[in-house]
Short mmCIF file of C-alpha atoms in Angstrom, two decimals:
data_model
loop_
_atom_site.label_atom_id
_atom_site.label_comp_id
_atom_site.label_asym_id
_atom_site.label_seq_id
_atom_site.Cartn_x
_atom_site.Cartn_y
_atom_site.Cartn_z
CA MET A 1362 -188.01 57.25 -105.81
CA ARG A 1363 -184.77 59.24 -105.73
CA ASP A 1364 -181.35 57.66 -105.15
CA THR A 1365 -179.53 60.86 -104.26
CA ILE A 1366 -179.66 63.55 -101.60
CA ARG A 1367 -179.74 67.21 -102.59
CA PHE A 1368 -178.94 70.34 -100.61
CA LEU A 1369 -177.61 73.86 -101.06
CA LYS A 1370 -174.05 74.92 -100.29
CA GLY A 1371 -172.65 78.31 -101.16
CA GLY A 1372 -175.81 79.16 -103.08
CA GLN A 1373 -175.45 76.13 -105.37
CA THR A 1374 -177.28 72.80 -105.42
CA VAL A 1375 -175.16 69.79 -104.41
CA GLU A 1376 -176.35 66.31 -105.35
CA LEU A 1377 -174.71 63.20 -103.88
CA GLU A 1378 -175.23 59.63 -105.05
CA SER A 1379 -172.96 57.88 -102.57
CA VAL A 1380 -174.14 58.45 -99.00
CA GLY A 1381 -173.32 55.91 -96.31
CA PRO A 1382 -176.06 55.15 -93.77
CA THR A 1383 -173.96 56.47 -90.89
CA GLU A 1384 -171.82 59.05 -92.69
CA THR A 1385 -171.89 62.31 -90.75
CA VAL A 1386 -171.93 65.87 -92.03
CA LEU A 1387 -168.63 66.46 -90.24
CA ASP A 1388 -166.90 63.62 -92.08
CA TYR A 1389 -168.36 64.79 -95.38
CA LEU A 1390 -166.99 68.30 -94.84
CA ARG A 1391 -163.54 67.35 -93.59
CA LEU A 1392 -162.84 64.17 -95.54
CA ARG A 1393 -164.69 64.67 -98.81
CA ARG A 1394 -164.63 68.42 -99.30
CA ARG A 1395 -161.44 69.07 -97.29
CA GLU A 1396 -163.19 72.00 -95.61
CA THR A 1397 -161.47 71.80 -92.25
CA GLY A 1398 -162.80 74.97 -90.67
CA THR A 1399 -165.43 72.84 -88.96
CA LYS A 1400 -163.63 71.08 -86.08
CA GLU A 1401 -164.06 67.75 -84.38
CA GLY A 1402 -164.04 67.98 -80.60
CA CYS A 1403 -166.03 65.71 -78.32
CA GLY A 1404 -167.76 63.74 -81.07
CA GLU A 1405 -171.00 63.62 -79.10
CA GLY A 1406 -172.70 66.98 -79.59
CA ASP A 1407 -171.53 68.59 -76.34
CA CYS A 1408 -168.66 70.96 -77.17
CA GLY A 1409 -169.99 72.79 -80.26
CA ALA A 1410 -166.66 72.83 -82.13
CA CYS A 1411 -168.39 71.10 -85.04
CA THR A 1412 -171.36 73.50 -85.24
CA VAL A 1413 -172.72 74.31 -88.68
CA ALA A 1414 -175.98 75.99 -89.68
CA LEU A 1415 -178.86 74.47 -91.58
CA GLY A 1416 -181.35 76.68 -93.37
CA ARG A 1417 -184.86 75.34 -93.91
CA LEU A 1418 -188.25 76.76 -94.77
CA VAL A 1419 -190.52 77.04 -91.73
CA ASP A 1420 -194.02 78.26 -92.60
CA GLY A 1421 -192.52 79.82 -95.73
CA LYS A 1422 -189.75 81.65 -93.87
CA LEU A 1423 -186.06 80.86 -94.22
CA VAL A 1424 -184.81 79.89 -90.76
CA TYR A 1425 -181.22 79.05 -89.83
CA GLN A 1426 -180.58 76.68 -86.92
CA PRO A 1427 -177.28 75.52 -85.41
CA VAL A 1428 -176.61 71.77 -85.46
CA ASN A 1429 -173.77 69.52 -84.32
CA SER A 1430 -172.30 68.14 -87.54
CA CYS A 1431 -170.47 65.36 -85.67
CA ILE A 1432 -173.76 63.55 -84.97
CA GLN A 1433 -175.88 64.89 -87.85
CA LEU A 1434 -176.10 62.23 -90.53
CA LEU A 1435 -175.26 63.44 -94.00
CA GLY A 1436 -178.53 62.17 -95.48
CA MET A 1437 -180.45 64.28 -92.96
CA ILE A 1438 -179.50 67.54 -94.67
CA ASP A 1439 -181.49 66.61 -97.77
CA GLY A 1440 -183.58 69.61 -98.80
CA ALA A 1441 -181.71 72.09 -96.58
CA GLU A 1442 -179.05 74.76 -97.02
CA LEU A 1443 -175.75 73.81 -95.38
CA VAL A 1444 -173.69 76.75 -94.14
CA THR A 1445 -170.17 76.37 -92.76
CA VAL A 1446 -167.58 78.86 -91.59
CA GLU A 1447 -165.96 78.77 -95.05
CA ASP A 1448 -169.15 80.20 -96.56
CA LEU A 1449 -169.35 83.35 -94.44
CA SER A 1450 -166.76 85.77 -95.79
CA GLN A 1451 -167.54 87.54 -99.06
CA ASP A 1452 -165.06 89.33 -101.34
CA ASN A 1453 -162.31 88.91 -98.74
CA ARG A 1454 -164.45 90.66 -96.13
CA LEU A 1455 -165.30 88.97 -92.87
CA HIS A 1456 -168.89 88.32 -91.94
CA PRO A 1457 -170.15 90.83 -89.29
CA VAL A 1458 -169.99 88.10 -86.62
CA GLN A 1459 -166.42 87.22 -87.55
CA ALA A 1460 -165.42 90.89 -87.61
CA ALA A 1461 -166.85 91.43 -84.13
CA MET A 1462 -164.99 88.40 -82.80
CA VAL A 1463 -161.73 89.85 -84.14
CA GLU A 1464 -162.34 93.37 -82.92
CA LEU A 1465 -163.36 92.31 -79.42
CA HIS A 1466 -160.71 89.60 -79.00
CA GLY A 1467 -163.14 86.68 -78.93
CA SER A 1468 -160.57 84.08 -80.06
CA GLN A 1469 -157.31 82.79 -78.65
CA CYS A 1470 -156.19 79.32 -79.78
CA GLY A 1471 -159.00 79.39 -82.34
CA PHE A 1472 -160.04 75.74 -82.23
CA CYS A 1473 -163.52 76.44 -80.87
CA THR A 1474 -163.95 79.71 -82.75
CA PRO A 1475 -165.62 78.38 -85.95
CA GLY A 1476 -168.29 76.70 -83.83
CA PHE A 1477 -168.95 79.87 -81.87
CA VAL A 1478 -169.11 81.86 -85.08
CA MET A 1479 -171.63 79.49 -86.64
CA THR A 1480 -173.88 79.52 -83.57
CA LEU A 1481 -173.73 83.32 -83.54
CA PHE A 1482 -174.48 83.33 -87.27
CA THR A 1483 -177.83 81.69 -86.48
CA LEU A 1484 -178.47 84.26 -83.73
CA TYR A 1485 -177.57 87.00 -86.24
CA HIS A 1486 -180.37 85.69 -88.47
CA ALA A 1487 -182.89 85.00 -85.68
CA GLU A 1488 -185.90 87.30 -85.86
CA GLY A 1489 -187.18 88.89 -82.68
CA ALA A 1490 -184.41 87.77 -80.33
CA GLU A 1491 -184.24 90.00 -77.26
CA LYS A 1492 -180.97 91.93 -77.07
CA SER A 1493 -179.51 90.79 -73.78
CA ARG A 1494 -176.52 88.92 -72.46
CA ARG A 1495 -178.90 86.26 -71.18
CA THR A 1496 -180.11 85.64 -74.74
CA VAL A 1497 -176.51 85.27 -75.90
CA THR A 1498 -175.50 82.92 -73.09
CA GLU A 1499 -178.55 80.73 -73.66
CA TRP A 1500 -177.71 80.63 -77.39
CA LEU A 1501 -174.07 79.72 -76.69
CA ALA A 1502 -174.72 77.10 -74.00
CA GLY A 1503 -173.66 74.35 -76.43
CA ASN A 1504 -170.27 75.88 -77.30
CA LEU A 1505 -167.28 75.42 -75.01
CA CYS A 1506 -164.15 77.58 -74.85
CA ARG A 1507 -161.14 76.54 -72.80
CA CYS A 1508 -158.80 79.50 -73.19
CA THR A 1509 -160.37 82.79 -74.29
CA GLY A 1510 -163.10 83.07 -71.69
CA TYR A 1511 -166.68 83.86 -72.56
CA ARG A 1512 -166.88 87.59 -71.85
CA PRO A 1513 -165.31 88.80 -75.12
CA ILE A 1514 -167.33 86.26 -77.09
CA VAL A 1515 -170.54 87.52 -75.49
CA ASP A 1516 -169.39 91.09 -76.15
CA ALA A 1517 -168.93 90.22 -79.84
CA ALA A 1518 -172.43 88.78 -79.99
CA MET A 1519 -173.92 91.88 -78.37
CA GLU A 1520 -172.09 94.01 -80.91
CA ALA A 1521 -173.02 92.06 -84.03
CA CYS A 1522 -176.14 89.96 -83.61
CA PHE A 1523 -179.11 92.19 -82.85
CA ASP A 1524 -179.43 94.51 -85.83
CA ALA A 1525 -181.21 93.59 -89.05
CA ALA A 1526 -179.29 90.92 -90.95
CA ASP A 1527 -177.15 92.44 -93.69
CA ASP A 1528 -174.98 89.77 -95.27
CA ALA A 1529 -174.83 87.64 -98.40
CA PHE A 1530 -177.41 85.24 -96.94
CA SER A 1531 -179.97 87.98 -96.34
CA TRP A 1532 -179.27 89.49 -99.79
CA ARG A 1533 -180.04 86.22 -101.58
CA ALA A 1534 -182.76 85.00 -99.20
CA SER A 1535 -185.49 85.13 -101.86
CA ASP A 1536 -183.39 83.06 -104.27
CA THR A 1537 -182.57 80.59 -101.48
CA ARG A 1538 -186.24 80.16 -100.63
CA GLU A 1539 -187.07 79.37 -104.26
CA LYS A 1540 -184.24 76.86 -104.50
CA LEU A 1541 -185.32 75.14 -101.28
CA LYS A 1542 -188.87 74.92 -102.59
CA ALA A 1543 -187.55 73.27 -105.74
CA LEU A 1544 -185.66 70.69 -103.67
CA ALA A 1545 -188.86 69.67 -101.86
CA ASP A 1546 -189.98 67.21 -104.55
CA GLY A 1547 -191.98 64.87 -102.29
CA SER A 1548 -190.03 61.82 -103.49
CA ASP A 1549 -188.93 58.91 -101.34
CA VAL A 1550 -185.15 58.73 -100.98
CA PHE A 1551 -183.41 55.34 -101.04
CA ILE A 1552 -179.64 55.04 -101.40
CA GLY A 1553 -178.17 51.53 -101.27
CA ASP A 1554 -179.69 48.06 -101.50
CA SER A 1555 -181.63 45.64 -99.32
CA SER A 1556 -178.52 44.75 -97.29
CA GLY A 1557 -177.60 48.33 -96.42
CA PHE A 1558 -179.15 51.70 -97.13
CA PHE A 1559 -179.99 55.23 -96.13
CA SER A 1560 -183.64 55.97 -96.77
CA ALA A 1561 -185.95 58.94 -96.20
CA PRO A 1562 -189.59 58.14 -96.99
CA ALA A 1563 -191.84 61.08 -97.86
CA SER A 1564 -195.07 59.62 -96.46
CA LEU A 1565 -196.34 57.55 -93.53
CA ASP A 1566 -197.47 54.84 -95.92
CA GLY A 1567 -194.00 54.69 -97.44
CA LEU A 1568 -192.42 54.49 -93.98
CA ALA A 1569 -194.81 51.75 -92.86
CA ALA A 1570 -194.13 49.68 -95.97
CA LEU A 1571 -190.34 50.07 -95.77
CA TYR A 1572 -190.11 49.47 -92.02
CA GLY A 1573 -192.40 46.48 -92.37
CA GLN A 1574 -189.93 44.99 -94.84
CA HIS A 1575 -186.90 45.97 -92.73
CA PRO A 1576 -187.89 45.87 -89.03
CA ASP A 1577 -184.17 45.63 -88.20
CA ALA A 1578 -183.56 49.12 -89.61
CA THR A 1579 -182.71 51.99 -87.28
CA LEU A 1580 -185.27 54.79 -87.25
CA VAL A 1581 -183.73 58.25 -86.92
CA ALA A 1582 -185.46 61.55 -86.21
CA GLY A 1583 -182.89 64.02 -84.85
CA ALA A 1584 -179.90 61.65 -84.32
CA THR A 1585 -178.98 63.34 -81.03
CA ASP A 1586 -179.00 59.87 -79.47
CA VAL A 1587 -178.37 57.60 -82.47
CA GLY A 1588 -175.43 59.80 -83.46
CA LEU A 1589 -173.65 58.73 -80.27
CA TRP A 1590 -174.27 55.07 -81.08
CA ILE A 1591 -172.14 55.75 -84.15
CA THR A 1592 -169.41 58.04 -82.78
CA LYS A 1593 -169.02 56.61 -79.26
CA HIS A 1594 -170.42 53.08 -79.27
CA LEU A 1595 -169.00 52.43 -82.75
CA ARG A 1596 -172.11 50.48 -83.65
CA GLU A 1597 -172.68 49.20 -87.16
CA LEU A 1598 -176.05 50.45 -88.43
CA PRO A 1599 -176.34 49.15 -92.00
CA LYS A 1600 -179.96 50.23 -92.47
CA VAL A 1601 -181.06 53.74 -91.51
CA ILE A 1602 -184.49 55.26 -92.11
CA TRP A 1603 -184.69 59.00 -91.52
CA LEU A 1604 -188.16 60.31 -90.68
CA GLY A 1605 -187.49 63.98 -91.38
CA ARG A 1606 -189.08 64.14 -94.86
CA ILE A 1607 -192.49 62.75 -93.89
CA ASP A 1608 -195.07 65.44 -94.47
CA GLY A 1609 -197.00 66.40 -91.34
CA LEU A 1610 -195.02 64.26 -88.91
CA ASP A 1611 -193.39 67.42 -87.53
CA ARG A 1612 -196.71 69.06 -86.63
CA VAL A 1613 -197.33 70.86 -83.34
CA GLU A 1614 -201.02 71.58 -82.87
CA ASP A 1615 -202.20 73.61 -79.88
CA SER A 1616 -205.84 73.33 -78.83
CA PRO A 1617 -207.95 74.10 -75.74
CA SER A 1618 -207.74 70.46 -74.69
CA GLY A 1619 -203.98 70.06 -75.11
CA VAL A 1620 -201.04 69.85 -77.50
CA LEU A 1621 -200.51 67.31 -80.27
CA ILE A 1622 -196.83 66.74 -81.06
CA GLY A 1623 -195.77 64.81 -84.15
CA ALA A 1624 -192.96 62.30 -83.85
CA THR A 1625 -190.40 64.48 -85.66
CA ALA A 1626 -191.31 67.80 -84.02
CA THR A 1627 -188.15 69.16 -82.42
CA TYR A 1628 -187.78 70.55 -78.93
CA GLN A 1629 -187.29 73.96 -80.53
CA ALA A 1630 -190.52 73.71 -82.53
CA SER A 1631 -192.59 72.50 -79.58
CA GLU A 1632 -191.13 74.79 -76.88
CA ALA A 1633 -193.67 77.62 -77.19
CA ALA A 1634 -196.66 75.29 -77.06
CA MET A 1635 -195.30 73.38 -74.10
CA THR A 1636 -194.46 76.59 -72.23
CA ALA A 1637 -198.04 77.74 -72.73
CA LEU A 1638 -199.31 74.38 -71.50
CA ALA A 1639 -197.40 74.67 -68.20
CA PRO A 1640 -194.62 77.12 -67.25
CA ASP A 1641 -192.47 74.37 -65.74
CA LEU A 1642 -192.43 72.59 -69.11
CA GLY A 1643 -190.91 75.70 -70.66
CA ASP A 1644 -188.13 75.69 -68.05
CA LEU A 1645 -187.55 71.99 -68.65
CA TRP A 1646 -187.47 72.34 -72.45
CA ARG A 1647 -184.87 75.13 -72.22
CA ARG A 1648 -182.60 72.83 -70.19
CA ILE A 1649 -182.70 69.93 -72.64
CA GLY A 1650 -179.32 69.94 -74.31
CA SER A 1651 -178.19 73.03 -76.18
CA LYS A 1652 -179.58 75.11 -79.03
CA GLN A 1653 -177.92 72.65 -81.38
CA VAL A 1654 -179.53 69.67 -79.66
CA ARG A 1655 -182.97 71.29 -79.39
CA ALA A 1656 -182.89 72.25 -83.08
CA SER A 1657 -182.40 68.59 -84.06
CA GLY A 1658 -183.61 66.43 -81.20
CA THR A 1659 -187.25 65.42 -81.06
CA VAL A 1660 -189.77 64.74 -78.30
CA GLY A 1661 -190.81 61.57 -80.14
CA GLY A 1662 -187.23 60.33 -80.21
CA ASN A 1663 -186.78 61.02 -76.50
CA ILE A 1664 -189.75 58.74 -75.88
CA ALA A 1665 -189.06 56.09 -78.52
CA ASN A 1666 -185.55 55.28 -77.31
CA GLY A 1667 -186.98 54.28 -73.91
CA SER A 1668 -184.23 55.76 -71.74
CA PRO A 1669 -184.94 55.67 -67.98
CA ILE A 1670 -183.30 59.09 -67.69
CA GLY A 1671 -185.00 60.85 -70.60
CA ASP A 1672 -186.09 64.32 -69.55
CA THR A 1673 -189.54 64.50 -71.10
CA PRO A 1674 -191.30 61.20 -70.23
CA PRO A 1675 -191.80 61.81 -66.47
CA ALA A 1676 -193.41 65.20 -67.11
CA LEU A 1677 -195.54 63.91 -69.97
CA ILE A 1678 -196.67 60.83 -68.01
CA ALA A 1679 -197.63 63.04 -65.06
CA LEU A 1680 -199.81 65.09 -67.40
CA GLY A 1681 -201.53 61.94 -68.69
CA ALA A 1682 -200.09 61.94 -72.21
CA THR A 1683 -201.22 59.44 -74.83
CA LEU A 1684 -198.83 57.91 -77.37
CA GLU A 1685 -199.75 56.92 -80.93
CA LEU A 1686 -197.99 54.01 -82.64
CA SER A 1687 -198.40 53.02 -86.29
CA SER A 1688 -197.40 50.24 -88.67
CA ALA A 1689 -198.47 48.75 -91.95
CA GLU A 1690 -201.23 46.97 -89.99
CA GLY A 1691 -202.75 50.22 -88.66
CA SER A 1692 -202.36 52.43 -85.63
CA ARG A 1693 -203.10 52.28 -81.93
CA ALA A 1694 -202.98 54.59 -78.93
CA LEU A 1695 -201.87 53.82 -75.41
CA PRO A 1696 -201.11 55.76 -72.22
CA LEU A 1697 -197.51 56.87 -72.39
CA GLU A 1698 -196.70 55.16 -69.09
CA ALA A 1699 -197.72 51.80 -70.61
CA TYR A 1700 -195.12 52.15 -73.37
CA PHE A 1701 -192.24 51.64 -70.91
CA ILE A 1702 -192.22 47.98 -69.87
CA ASP A 1703 -188.75 47.42 -68.44
CA TYR A 1704 -185.19 48.66 -68.92
CA GLY A 1705 -184.51 48.55 -72.66
CA LYS A 1706 -187.96 47.13 -73.40
CA GLN A 1707 -190.92 49.07 -74.78
CA ASP A 1708 -194.38 48.13 -75.99
CA ARG A 1709 -193.52 48.43 -79.67
CA GLN A 1710 -193.90 45.54 -82.08
CA ASP A 1711 -191.76 44.74 -85.14
CA GLY A 1712 -192.53 47.26 -87.87
CA GLU A 1713 -194.25 49.63 -85.43
CA PHE A 1714 -193.12 53.22 -84.90
CA VAL A 1715 -194.08 56.29 -82.91
CA THR A 1716 -196.13 58.81 -84.88
CA GLY A 1717 -197.34 61.29 -82.28
CA LEU A 1718 -198.17 62.28 -78.76
CA PHE A 1719 -201.11 64.10 -77.20
CA VAL A 1720 -200.49 66.03 -73.99
CA PRO A 1721 -203.65 67.12 -72.12
CA ARG A 1722 -203.82 70.65 -70.78
CA PRO A 1723 -204.12 70.79 -66.97
CA SER A 1724 -207.66 71.70 -65.92
CA ALA A 1725 -208.56 74.61 -63.66
CA ASN A 1726 -208.38 72.46 -60.51
CA GLN A 1727 -205.06 70.83 -61.33
CA ALA A 1728 -201.55 71.96 -60.38
CA PHE A 1729 -198.43 70.78 -62.18
CA ARG A 1730 -194.75 70.92 -61.26
CA CYS A 1731 -191.64 69.31 -62.69
CA PHE A 1732 -188.00 69.52 -61.65
CA LYS A 1733 -184.74 68.41 -63.24
CA ILE A 1734 -181.74 67.75 -61.00
CA SER A 1735 -178.36 67.45 -62.70
CA LYS A 1736 -174.72 68.19 -61.92
CA ARG A 1737 -174.55 70.95 -64.54
CA PHE A 1738 -177.42 73.36 -64.98
CA ASP A 1739 -177.12 73.53 -68.78
CA GLN A 1740 -176.79 70.63 -71.19
CA ASP A 1741 -176.55 67.77 -68.73
CA ILE A 1742 -178.27 64.45 -68.19
CA SER A 1743 -180.56 64.38 -65.18
CA SER A 1744 -179.67 62.48 -62.02
CA VAL A 1745 -183.30 62.70 -60.90
CA MET A 1746 -186.29 63.96 -62.85
CA ALA A 1747 -189.57 64.48 -61.01
CA ALA A 1748 -193.05 65.54 -62.12
CA PHE A 1749 -196.27 66.08 -60.17
CA ARG A 1750 -199.86 66.73 -61.17
CA LEU A 1751 -202.35 67.18 -58.34
CA THR A 1752 -206.11 67.48 -58.73
CA LEU A 1753 -207.54 69.56 -55.89
CA ASP A 1754 -210.90 70.56 -54.49
CA GLU A 1755 -211.68 74.10 -53.41
CA ALA A 1756 -210.42 73.44 -49.88
CA GLY A 1757 -207.04 72.26 -51.13
CA THR A 1758 -207.63 68.55 -50.57
CA VAL A 1759 -205.85 66.24 -52.99
CA LEU A 1760 -208.46 64.35 -55.02
CA GLU A 1761 -205.95 62.64 -57.31
CA ALA A 1762 -202.17 62.59 -57.60
CA ARG A 1763 -199.95 61.62 -60.53
CA ILE A 1764 -196.31 61.48 -59.41
CA VAL A 1765 -193.58 60.29 -61.79
CA TYR A 1766 -189.82 60.00 -61.46
CA GLY A 1767 -186.99 59.42 -63.92
CA GLY A 1768 -183.60 58.07 -62.87
CA MET A 1769 -185.11 56.16 -59.96
CA ALA A 1770 -185.85 52.86 -61.75
CA GLY A 1771 -185.26 51.01 -65.02
CA THR A 1772 -188.03 53.07 -66.66
CA PRO A 1773 -189.76 56.38 -66.01
CA LYS A 1774 -192.10 55.23 -63.24
CA ARG A 1775 -195.15 56.41 -61.38
CA ALA A 1776 -194.92 56.43 -57.58
CA SER A 1777 -198.16 54.52 -57.03
CA ALA A 1778 -197.86 54.07 -53.27
CA THR A 1779 -197.01 57.74 -52.86
CA GLU A 1780 -199.97 58.75 -55.03
CA ALA A 1781 -202.32 56.67 -52.88
CA ALA A 1782 -200.87 58.05 -49.65
CA LEU A 1783 -201.22 61.64 -50.85
CA THR A 1784 -204.84 61.27 -51.96
CA GLY A 1785 -206.99 62.90 -49.30
CA ALA A 1786 -204.13 64.97 -47.87
CA SER A 1787 -204.66 68.67 -47.31
CA LEU A 1788 -202.32 71.25 -48.75
CA GLU A 1789 -203.29 73.48 -45.83
CA ASP A 1790 -202.01 70.92 -43.32
CA PRO A 1791 -198.41 69.78 -43.91
CA SER A 1792 -198.80 67.10 -41.23
CA THR A 1793 -200.91 65.14 -43.73
CA TRP A 1794 -198.01 64.96 -46.17
CA GLY A 1795 -195.94 62.59 -44.02
CA PRO A 1796 -197.43 59.28 -45.25
CA ALA A 1797 -196.64 60.23 -48.84
CA MET A 1798 -193.06 61.13 -47.97
CA GLN A 1799 -192.68 57.76 -46.28
CA ALA A 1800 -194.36 55.87 -49.14
CA LEU A 1801 -191.62 56.94 -51.56
CA LEU A 1802 -189.33 54.50 -49.79
CA ALA A 1803 -191.62 51.68 -50.88
CA ASP A 1804 -192.00 52.93 -54.45
CA PHE A 1805 -188.32 53.00 -55.42
CA SER A 1806 -185.00 51.27 -54.85
CA PRO A 1807 -182.68 53.47 -56.94
CA LEU A 1808 -179.24 52.45 -58.14
CA THR A 1809 -175.87 54.08 -57.58
CA ASP A 1810 -174.06 55.09 -60.76
CA MET A 1811 -171.72 57.78 -62.08
CA ARG A 1812 -174.41 60.46 -61.81
CA ALA A 1813 -175.61 59.91 -58.25
CA SER A 1814 -175.70 57.49 -55.36
CA ALA A 1815 -178.84 55.61 -54.40
CA GLU A 1816 -179.00 57.56 -51.14
CA TYR A 1817 -178.74 60.90 -52.93
CA ARG A 1818 -181.46 59.96 -55.38
CA MET A 1819 -183.87 58.93 -52.64
CA GLU A 1820 -183.26 62.01 -50.53
CA THR A 1821 -183.61 64.21 -53.60
CA ALA A 1822 -186.83 62.50 -54.64
CA ARG A 1823 -188.34 63.14 -51.22
CA ALA A 1824 -187.12 66.73 -51.20
CA LEU A 1825 -188.68 67.37 -54.62
CA LEU A 1826 -192.02 66.00 -53.43
CA ALA A 1827 -191.89 68.36 -50.46
CA LYS A 1828 -190.88 71.24 -52.73
CA ALA A 1829 -193.79 70.59 -55.08
CA LEU A 1830 -196.26 70.45 -52.19
CA MET A 1831 -194.87 73.65 -50.68
CA GLU A 1832 -195.05 75.48 -53.98
CA ILE A 1833 -198.58 74.35 -54.76
CA SER A 1834 -199.75 75.19 -51.24
CA GLY A 1835 -198.18 78.65 -51.49
CA THR A 1836 -195.79 78.18 -48.57
CA ALA A 1837 -192.52 77.86 -50.53
CA PRO A 1838 -190.02 80.73 -50.31
CA GLY A 1839 -189.11 82.22 -53.68
CA GLU A 1840 -185.44 81.33 -53.37
CA LEU A 1841 -186.30 77.66 -53.92
CA ARG A 1842 -186.64 78.53 -57.62
CA VAL A 1843 -183.60 78.96 -59.86
CA LEU A 1844 -185.71 79.81 -62.90
CA ALA A 1845 -189.01 81.66 -63.31
CA ARG A 1846 -189.78 82.33 -59.67
CA ARG A 1847 -193.48 82.06 -58.87
CA GLU A 1848 -195.44 84.25 -56.54
CA ALA A 1849 -196.51 82.14 -53.55
CA GLY A 1850 -199.95 80.64 -53.93
CA ASN A 1851 -200.85 82.37 -57.19
CA ASP A 1852 -200.91 79.24 -59.33
CA ARG A 1853 -202.19 76.43 -57.21
CA ALA A 1854 -204.07 75.24 -60.28
CA ALA A 1855 -201.68 76.58 -62.90
#
């Protein structure tokens, strides 16, 4: 058992004994270290002004990812290298990214600039990134600028970020890898006492025992949701258990039958496997938050928090995913759809936690589609999320339908009446689709809120069903697709 957290900063090991359960990396930097280059903007992981980089070993390689320090808990950087804008210049010389920002006029008021620089620092160190403005804009989707405009910032990235890394971090990469290996001691971390603590168990058994003793503790994986409980809801969370040190819980295993995703696997880590499972999943994954959010946020957390507007559950339920839950008493599996009981209520007992998810691969006679509708294309919460998996015979008759919506009820919910009405319909005969379109009215009674009216949600839900049927039947025009346009009819069973 260790009662400190340890990480690298500026090439040196930092060890902290006093770490509050909800203390953020941003507060540590600005209040403790007085390093004020990292800014506080929105306080919810949207604007990117607080972006820092974390370096970790991934399959033996040193990988830098951008994270929002305003919602990243300080204890969560245990075992990582923390890089801030103050660390970049060497011997009074700007880092190549900083130099490009100066030369190409990428900064005006300067408030957002450190966050942009840190995100571009991670792109600078990303191996194999395609040199294109699209790559840059996707990388920068989580950083907002209100006065300079994005063109010179993108120009700076194009100038600096796509050659081989040549900076102090690349020069000492071997030393950094060895130091990070030394920090990975496999010990449980517990800082505090039974009334309040930050803890990071190193094993499932340790987690089960601790959570069994403290079922009122808050479990944290990526903190992209819990972080807002702290910064926006101002909630007191005296007991925090971080899952990020548990060996093997971040696994992503691809097999012919499907993909197994551990509870702490991030969106970033699981994106390739999910894209290979179904192209629409890749498009969905790329629209979940920003690079900063996808580097921290987890699929397991998106499920465990039980939100009715979570992006991933409708798609995963439509694919027939199975959820694994564990506790000190053992483990059990259940269909993902059964986990969501009612608004704010899930089938999870005291001391029980999510450990993994299995997503079946669509078979040769199944077609899958999912669509996210939101006010902003990037980094926005969905107004309506829809997912469809149809099992078809050779003639194009629907043998089975799994249709799931988010944002239409208090939980992600299957459209059971619509599924029944669509079974037996022919994709070759649109006149047989009408009963299913009508049945949606019986399946849902959506609410009006700040994101959409009830009428908009219902009309959108019906339109997405029609869109899915048109695409799968091969009659949809290509302009219906914003991303990854499909050739008509070429993937009825994709």
